[in-house]
């Protein structure tokens, strides 16, 4: 019988400590990651929560789906990075202590874009940056060095600073079919039987391989 990869192993690639699965790594209640999503970093991938998720003071969450590939240096900027911009100075005086802390109310109504949400099967290139509250659709590709300031559609390819849509990987009708088949939600054993179809098959092949077989 085909055997699925183990989603609970921290380092899934033998001899490659630079690669970690994120679900067994993260401890913060403010970060949710689906199975098999991984991060690759030659320095210290296990420091992902502190080095790659920045200014994360809550209550907003970072939510990453299943089967996402995060290249070295991917960073998520969270809402805690916001400063006031409606006065002469942007400096966060109340956070420095002393009597300045008496003015903490000046920081409590800063703009908050909510959770940052990444879909399933998203590929992040080296050194990408995701700004607060962005939503990235299933099957998207984020080009190396991109700064994502706005939502990315399902199966969109974006790049640049600020990131702009280069193209979508499939037509609207094909994307609807891919979202309907949602292979990332199949049981791991079923995915294991159809890895070749998931990686290199057609949409017709994928629909035929779905549990139950055929299109709805």
PDB file of C-alpha atoms in Angstrom:
ATOM      1  CA  UNK A   1       0.000   0.000   0.000  1.00  0.00           C
ATOM      2  CA  UNK A   2       1.261   3.527  -0.790  1.00  0.00           C
ATOM      3  CA  UNK A   3       2.390   5.339   2.351  1.00  0.00           C
ATOM      4  CA  UNK A   4       1.787   9.109   2.764  1.00  0.00           C
ATOM      5  CA  UNK A   5       4.555  11.393   3.978  1.00  0.00           C
ATOM      6  CA  UNK A   6       4.440  11.997   7.722  1.00  0.00           C
ATOM      7  CA  UNK A   7       3.003  15.491   8.420  1.00  0.00           C
ATOM      8  CA  UNK A   8       4.271  15.469  12.007  1.00  0.00           C
ATOM      9  CA  UNK A   9       7.996  15.230  11.209  1.00  0.00           C
ATOM     10  CA  UNK A  10       9.800  18.541  11.750  1.00  0.00           C
ATOM     11  CA  UNK A  11      12.498  17.929   9.117  1.00  0.00           C
ATOM     12  CA  UNK A  12      10.853  15.975   6.262  1.00  0.00           C
ATOM     13  CA  UNK A  13      13.907  15.805   3.969  1.00  0.00           C
ATOM     14  CA  UNK A  14      16.693  13.513   5.256  1.00  0.00           C
ATOM     15  CA  UNK A  15      19.987  15.364   5.478  1.00  0.00           C
ATOM     16  CA  UNK A  16      18.339  18.742   4.868  1.00  0.00           C
ATOM     17  CA  UNK A  17      17.889  20.505   8.228  1.00  0.00           C
ATOM     18  CA  UNK A  18      17.164  23.737   6.331  1.00  0.00           C
ATOM     19  CA  UNK A  19      13.634  22.489   5.530  1.00  0.00           C
ATOM     20  CA  UNK A  20      10.944  22.347   8.206  1.00  0.00           C
ATOM     21  CA  UNK A  21       7.267  21.514   8.189  1.00  0.00           C
ATOM     22  CA  UNK A  22       5.536  24.450   9.829  1.00  0.00           C
ATOM     23  CA  UNK A  23       2.567  22.730  11.457  1.00  0.00           C
ATOM     24  CA  UNK A  24       4.673  20.743  13.977  1.00  0.00           C
ATOM     25  CA  UNK A  25       6.945  23.772  14.485  1.00  0.00           C
ATOM     26  CA  UNK A  26       4.707  26.706  15.337  1.00  0.00           C
ATOM     27  CA  UNK A  27       3.517  27.178  18.905  1.00  0.00           C
ATOM     28  CA  UNK A  28       1.824  30.588  18.775  1.00  0.00           C
ATOM     29  CA  UNK A  29      -1.983  30.478  19.077  1.00  0.00           C
ATOM     30  CA  UNK A  30      -1.989  33.363  16.605  1.00  0.00           C
ATOM     31  CA  UNK A  31      -0.517  31.240  13.795  1.00  0.00           C
ATOM     32  CA  UNK A  32      -2.395  28.412  12.068  1.00  0.00           C
ATOM     33  CA  UNK A  33      -0.712  26.255   9.429  1.00  0.00           C
ATOM     34  CA  UNK A  34      -2.069  23.338   7.436  1.00  0.00           C
ATOM     35  CA  UNK A  35      -0.328  20.017   6.973  1.00  0.00           C
ATOM     36  CA  UNK A  36       2.727  19.704   4.725  1.00  0.00           C
ATOM     37  CA  UNK A  37       3.353  23.443   4.338  1.00  0.00           C
ATOM     38  CA  UNK A  38       7.101  23.984   4.658  1.00  0.00           C
ATOM     39  CA  UNK A  39       9.742  26.683   5.049  1.00  0.00           C
ATOM     40  CA  UNK A  40      13.286  26.486   3.629  1.00  0.00           C
ATOM     41  CA  UNK A  41      16.124  28.486   5.210  1.00  0.00           C
ATOM     42  CA  UNK A  42      19.848  27.601   5.403  1.00  0.00           C
ATOM     43  CA  UNK A  43      20.319  29.633   8.590  1.00  0.00           C
ATOM     44  CA  UNK A  44      17.630  28.741  11.112  1.00  0.00           C
ATOM     45  CA  UNK A  45      14.245  27.664   9.747  1.00  0.00           C
ATOM     46  CA  UNK A  46      13.087  26.751  13.256  1.00  0.00           C
ATOM     47  CA  UNK A  47      13.057  30.476  14.143  1.00  0.00           C
ATOM     48  CA  UNK A  48      10.219  31.067  11.689  1.00  0.00           C
ATOM     49  CA  UNK A  49       7.820  32.450  14.304  1.00  0.00           C
ATOM     50  CA  UNK A  50      10.206  35.202  15.407  1.00  0.00           C
ATOM     51  CA  UNK A  51      12.232  35.904  12.255  1.00  0.00           C
ATOM     52  CA  UNK A  52       9.555  35.575   9.598  1.00  0.00           C
ATOM     53  CA  UNK A  53       6.349  36.679  11.326  1.00  0.00           C
ATOM     54  CA  UNK A  54       7.037  40.237  12.435  1.00  0.00           C
ATOM     55  CA  UNK A  55       5.229  42.676  14.768  1.00  0.00           C
ATOM     56  CA  UNK A  56       2.728  39.980  15.691  1.00  0.00           C
ATOM     57  CA  UNK A  57       1.216  41.248  18.922  1.00  0.00           C
ATOM     58  CA  UNK A  58      -2.354  40.145  18.161  1.00  0.00           C
ATOM     59  CA  UNK A  59      -5.225  39.712  18.088  1.00  0.00           C
ATOM     60  CA  UNK A  60      -5.099  39.155  14.319  1.00  0.00           C
ATOM     61  CA  UNK A  61      -3.924  35.767  13.076  1.00  0.00           C
ATOM     62  CA  UNK A  62      -1.661  34.454  10.357  1.00  0.00           C
ATOM     63  CA  UNK A  63      -3.412  31.548   8.651  1.00  0.00           C
ATOM     64  CA  UNK A  64      -1.527  29.426   6.105  1.00  0.00           C
ATOM     65  CA  UNK A  65      -3.186  26.552   4.254  1.00  0.00           C
ATOM     66  CA  UNK A  66      -1.932  23.103   3.359  1.00  0.00           C
ATOM     67  CA  UNK A  67       0.817  22.213   0.879  1.00  0.00           C
ATOM     68  CA  UNK A  68       2.365  25.695   0.760  1.00  0.00           C
ATOM     69  CA  UNK A  69       6.029  26.173  -0.168  1.00  0.00           C
ATOM     70  CA  UNK A  70       7.788  29.100   1.504  1.00  0.00           C
ATOM     71  CA  UNK A  71      11.193  30.079   0.142  1.00  0.00           C
ATOM     72  CA  UNK A  72      14.003  31.543   2.228  1.00  0.00           C
ATOM     73  CA  UNK A  73      13.293  34.971   3.678  1.00  0.00           C
ATOM     74  CA  UNK A  74       9.526  35.011   3.262  1.00  0.00           C
ATOM     75  CA  UNK A  75       8.198  37.509   5.779  1.00  0.00           C
ATOM     76  CA  UNK A  76       4.739  38.327   7.016  1.00  0.00           C
ATOM     77  CA  UNK A  77       4.336  41.861   8.360  1.00  0.00           C
ATOM     78  CA  UNK A  78       1.476  41.928  10.847  1.00  0.00           C
ATOM     79  CA  UNK A  79      -0.736  44.774  12.034  1.00  0.00           C
ATOM     80  CA  UNK A  80       1.494  45.544  15.018  1.00  0.00           C
ATOM     81  CA  UNK A  81       3.839  47.323  12.613  1.00  0.00           C
ATOM     82  CA  UNK A  82       1.339  50.165  12.122  1.00  0.00           C
ATOM     83  CA  UNK A  83       2.136  53.693  13.329  1.00  0.00           C
ATOM     84  CA  UNK A  84      -0.047  56.787  13.481  1.00  0.00           C
ATOM     85  CA  UNK A  85       0.218  58.921  10.363  1.00  0.00           C
ATOM     86  CA  UNK A  86      -2.370  61.599  11.119  1.00  0.00           C
ATOM     87  CA  UNK A  87      -0.101  63.804  13.249  1.00  0.00           C
ATOM     88  CA  UNK A  88       3.275  65.501  12.822  1.00  0.00           C
ATOM     89  CA  UNK A  89       5.226  62.469  14.134  1.00  0.00           C
ATOM     90  CA  UNK A  90       4.900  58.744  13.433  1.00  0.00           C
ATOM     91  CA  UNK A  91       7.040  57.791  16.472  1.00  0.00           C
ATOM     92  CA  UNK A  92       5.251  55.430  18.944  1.00  0.00           C
ATOM     93  CA  UNK A  93       6.072  57.409  22.130  1.00  0.00           C
ATOM     94  CA  UNK A  94       3.756  55.452  24.503  1.00  0.00           C
ATOM     95  CA  UNK A  95       5.566  52.162  23.871  1.00  0.00           C
ATOM     96  CA  UNK A  96       8.841  53.554  25.260  1.00  0.00           C
ATOM     97  CA  UNK A  97       7.617  53.780  28.868  1.00  0.00           C
ATOM     98  CA  UNK A  98       7.858  56.491  31.501  1.00  0.00           C
ATOM     99  CA  UNK A  99       5.092  59.073  31.507  1.00  0.00           C
ATOM    100  CA  UNK A 100       4.824  58.566  27.753  1.00  0.00           C
ATOM    101  CA  UNK A 101       2.886  55.377  28.543  1.00  0.00           C
ATOM    102  CA  UNK A 102       0.035  57.545  29.826  1.00  0.00           C
ATOM    103  CA  UNK A 103      -0.812  58.270  26.204  1.00  0.00           C
ATOM    104  CA  UNK A 104      -1.289  54.662  25.127  1.00  0.00           C
ATOM    105  CA  UNK A 105      -4.790  55.487  23.918  1.00  0.00           C
ATOM    106  CA  UNK A 106      -3.116  57.164  20.941  1.00  0.00           C
ATOM    107  CA  UNK A 107      -2.128  53.678  19.719  1.00  0.00           C
ATOM    108  CA  UNK A 108      -5.326  51.755  20.378  1.00  0.00           C
ATOM    109  CA  UNK A 109      -7.254  52.921  17.335  1.00  0.00           C
ATOM    110  CA  UNK A 110      -4.653  52.262  14.666  1.00  0.00           C
ATOM    111  CA  UNK A 111      -5.876  50.756  11.376  1.00  0.00           C
ATOM    112  CA  UNK A 112      -6.200  46.983  11.516  1.00  0.00           C
ATOM    113  CA  UNK A 113      -6.761  44.978   8.344  1.00  0.00           C
ATOM    114  CA  UNK A 114      -7.517  41.759  10.207  1.00  0.00           C
ATOM    115  CA  UNK A 115      -6.112  38.279   9.668  1.00  0.00           C
ATOM    116  CA  UNK A 116      -3.553  37.500   6.991  1.00  0.00           C
ATOM    117  CA  UNK A 117      -4.836  34.442   5.144  1.00  0.00           C
ATOM    118  CA  UNK A 118      -2.942  32.217   2.711  1.00  0.00           C
ATOM    119  CA  UNK A 119      -4.816  29.536   0.782  1.00  0.00           C
ATOM    120  CA  UNK A 120      -3.674  26.022  -0.058  1.00  0.00           C
ATOM    121  CA  UNK A 121      -0.909  25.086  -2.529  1.00  0.00           C
ATOM    122  CA  UNK A 122       0.688  28.553  -2.610  1.00  0.00           C
ATOM    123  CA  UNK A 123       4.332  28.941  -3.691  1.00  0.00           C
ATOM    124  CA  UNK A 124       6.319  31.847  -2.229  1.00  0.00           C
ATOM    125  CA  UNK A 125       9.584  32.742  -3.937  1.00  0.00           C
ATOM    126  CA  UNK A 126      12.743  33.854  -2.136  1.00  0.00           C
ATOM    127  CA  UNK A 127      12.510  37.030  -0.095  1.00  0.00           C
ATOM    128  CA  UNK A 128       8.839  37.828  -0.530  1.00  0.00           C
ATOM    129  CA  UNK A 129       7.044  40.139   1.889  1.00  0.00           C
ATOM    130  CA  UNK A 130       3.342  39.969   2.710  1.00  0.00           C
ATOM    131  CA  UNK A 131       1.718  43.044   4.252  1.00  0.00           C
ATOM    132  CA  UNK A 132      -0.975  42.960   6.968  1.00  0.00           C
ATOM    133  CA  UNK A 133      -4.442  41.675   6.223  1.00  0.00           C
ATOM    134  CA  UNK A 134      -3.649  40.360   2.749  1.00  0.00           C
ATOM    135  CA  UNK A 135      -5.537  37.333   1.445  1.00  0.00           C
ATOM    136  CA  UNK A 136      -3.738  35.054  -1.011  1.00  0.00           C
ATOM    137  CA  UNK A 137      -5.833  32.602  -2.996  1.00  0.00           C
ATOM    138  CA  UNK A 138      -5.364  28.877  -3.550  1.00  0.00           C
ATOM    139  CA  UNK A 139      -2.732  27.834  -6.068  1.00  0.00           C
ATOM    140  CA  UNK A 140      -1.135  31.283  -6.285  1.00  0.00           C
ATOM    141  CA  UNK A 141       2.537  31.919  -7.053  1.00  0.00           C
ATOM    142  CA  UNK A 142       4.336  34.847  -5.410  1.00  0.00           C
ATOM    143  CA  UNK A 143       7.463  35.867  -7.334  1.00  0.00           C
ATOM    144  CA  UNK A 144      10.833  36.285  -5.628  1.00  0.00           C
ATOM    145  CA  UNK A 145      11.211  39.657  -3.925  1.00  0.00           C
ATOM    146  CA  UNK A 146       7.547  40.556  -4.321  1.00  0.00           C
ATOM    147  CA  UNK A 147       5.919  42.868  -1.794  1.00  0.00           C
ATOM    148  CA  UNK A 148       2.287  41.787  -1.566  1.00  0.00           C
ATOM    149  CA  UNK A 149       0.146  44.748  -0.533  1.00  0.00           C
ATOM    150  CA  UNK A 150      -3.213  43.611  -1.926  1.00  0.00           C
ATOM    151  CA  UNK A 151      -5.211  40.407  -2.228  1.00  0.00           C
ATOM    152  CA  UNK A 152      -4.043  37.788  -4.746  1.00  0.00           C
ATOM    153  CA  UNK A 153      -6.679  35.808  -6.687  1.00  0.00           C
ATOM    154  CA  UNK A 154      -6.827  32.021  -6.818  1.00  0.00           C
ATOM    155  CA  UNK A 155      -4.147  30.667  -9.154  1.00  0.00           C
ATOM    156  CA  UNK A 156      -2.769  34.157  -9.728  1.00  0.00           C
ATOM    157  CA  UNK A 157       0.917  34.834 -10.407  1.00  0.00           C
ATOM    158  CA  UNK A 158       2.153  38.116  -8.924  1.00  0.00           C
ATOM    159  CA  UNK A 159       5.498  39.887  -8.784  1.00  0.00           C
ATOM    160  CA  UNK A 160       7.123  43.234  -8.144  1.00  0.00           C
ATOM    161  CA  UNK A 161       6.967  45.988  -5.536  1.00  0.00           C
ATOM    162  CA  UNK A 162       4.131  46.512  -5.030  1.00  0.00           C
ATOM    163  CA  UNK A 163       3.179  43.092  -6.366  1.00  0.00           C
ATOM    164  CA  UNK A 164       0.925  43.159  -9.418  1.00  0.00           C
ATOM    165  CA  UNK A 165      -0.952  40.381 -11.157  1.00  0.00           C
ATOM    166  CA  UNK A 166       1.150  39.064 -14.049  1.00  0.00           C
ATOM    167  CA  UNK A 167      -1.372  36.473 -15.162  1.00  0.00           C
ATOM    168  CA  UNK A 168      -3.536  33.665 -13.868  1.00  0.00           C
ATOM    169  CA  UNK A 169      -2.434  30.094 -14.318  1.00  0.00           C
ATOM    170  CA  UNK A 170      -5.798  28.954 -15.693  1.00  0.00           C
ATOM    171  CA  UNK A 171      -8.983  30.398 -17.160  1.00  0.00           C
ATOM    172  CA  UNK A 172     -11.865  31.387 -14.871  1.00  0.00           C
ATOM    173  CA  UNK A 173     -13.765  28.228 -15.807  1.00  0.00           C
ATOM    174  CA  UNK A 174     -10.736  26.039 -15.129  1.00  0.00           C
ATOM    175  CA  UNK A 175     -10.085  27.749 -11.793  1.00  0.00           C
ATOM    176  CA  UNK A 176     -13.671  27.070 -10.738  1.00  0.00           C
ATOM    177  CA  UNK A 177     -13.159  23.396 -11.551  1.00  0.00           C
ATOM    178  CA  UNK A 178      -9.887  23.258  -9.607  1.00  0.00           C
ATOM    179  CA  UNK A 179     -11.495  24.883  -6.583  1.00  0.00           C
ATOM    180  CA  UNK A 180     -14.367  22.420  -6.781  1.00  0.00           C
ATOM    181  CA  UNK A 181     -12.059  19.409  -6.851  1.00  0.00           C
ATOM    182  CA  UNK A 182      -9.976  20.831  -3.932  1.00  0.00           C
ATOM    183  CA  UNK A 183      -7.389  18.067  -4.047  1.00  0.00           C
ATOM    184  CA  UNK A 184      -5.673  19.414  -0.890  1.00  0.00           C
ATOM    185  CA  UNK A 185      -8.685  18.245   1.128  1.00  0.00           C
ATOM    186  CA  UNK A 186      -8.493  14.668  -0.106  1.00  0.00           C
ATOM    187  CA  UNK A 187      -7.447  12.034   2.450  1.00  0.00           C
ATOM    188  CA  UNK A 188      -3.657  11.679   2.568  1.00  0.00           C
ATOM    189  CA  UNK A 189      -3.896   8.088   1.368  1.00  0.00           C
ATOM    190  CA  UNK A 190      -5.884   9.160  -1.691  1.00  0.00           C
ATOM    191  CA  UNK A 191      -3.438  11.978  -2.443  1.00  0.00           C
ATOM    192  CA  UNK A 192      -0.622   9.430  -2.209  1.00  0.00           C
ATOM    193  CA  UNK A 193      -2.242   7.264  -4.860  1.00  0.00           C
ATOM    194  CA  UNK A 194      -2.590  10.210  -7.234  1.00  0.00           C
ATOM    195  CA  UNK A 195       0.575  12.276  -6.725  1.00  0.00           C
ATOM    196  CA  UNK A 196       1.486  12.062 -10.418  1.00  0.00           C
ATOM    197  CA  UNK A 197      -1.937  13.320 -11.472  1.00  0.00           C
ATOM    198  CA  UNK A 198      -1.826  16.174  -8.948  1.00  0.00           C
ATOM    199  CA  UNK A 199       1.623  17.254 -10.132  1.00  0.00           C
ATOM    200  CA  UNK A 200       1.409  16.732 -13.871  1.00  0.00           C
ATOM    201  CA  UNK A 201      -2.096  15.688 -14.924  1.00  0.00           C
ATOM    202  CA  UNK A 202      -4.836  17.684 -16.619  1.00  0.00           C
ATOM    203  CA  UNK A 203      -7.861  19.097 -14.837  1.00  0.00           C
ATOM    204  CA  UNK A 204      -9.893  16.295 -16.409  1.00  0.00           C
ATOM    205  CA  UNK A 205      -7.450  13.788 -14.921  1.00  0.00           C
ATOM    206  CA  UNK A 206      -7.711  15.459 -11.520  1.00  0.00           C
ATOM    207  CA  UNK A 207     -11.511  15.381 -11.567  1.00  0.00           C
ATOM    208  CA  UNK A 208     -11.484  11.726 -12.575  1.00  0.00           C
ATOM    209  CA  UNK A 209      -9.084  10.921  -9.711  1.00  0.00           C
ATOM    210  CA  UNK A 210     -11.187  12.669  -7.076  1.00  0.00           C
ATOM    211  CA  UNK A 211     -12.753  10.488  -4.404  1.00  0.00           C
ATOM    212  CA  UNK A 212     -15.950   9.219  -5.963  1.00  0.00           C
ATOM    213  CA  UNK A 213     -14.587   9.961  -9.458  1.00  0.00           C
ATOM    214  CA  UNK A 214     -15.866  12.305 -12.137  1.00  0.00           C
ATOM    215  CA  UNK A 215     -17.203  15.845 -12.056  1.00  0.00           C
ATOM    216  CA  UNK A 216     -20.096  16.774  -9.827  1.00  0.00           C
TER     217      UNK A 216
END
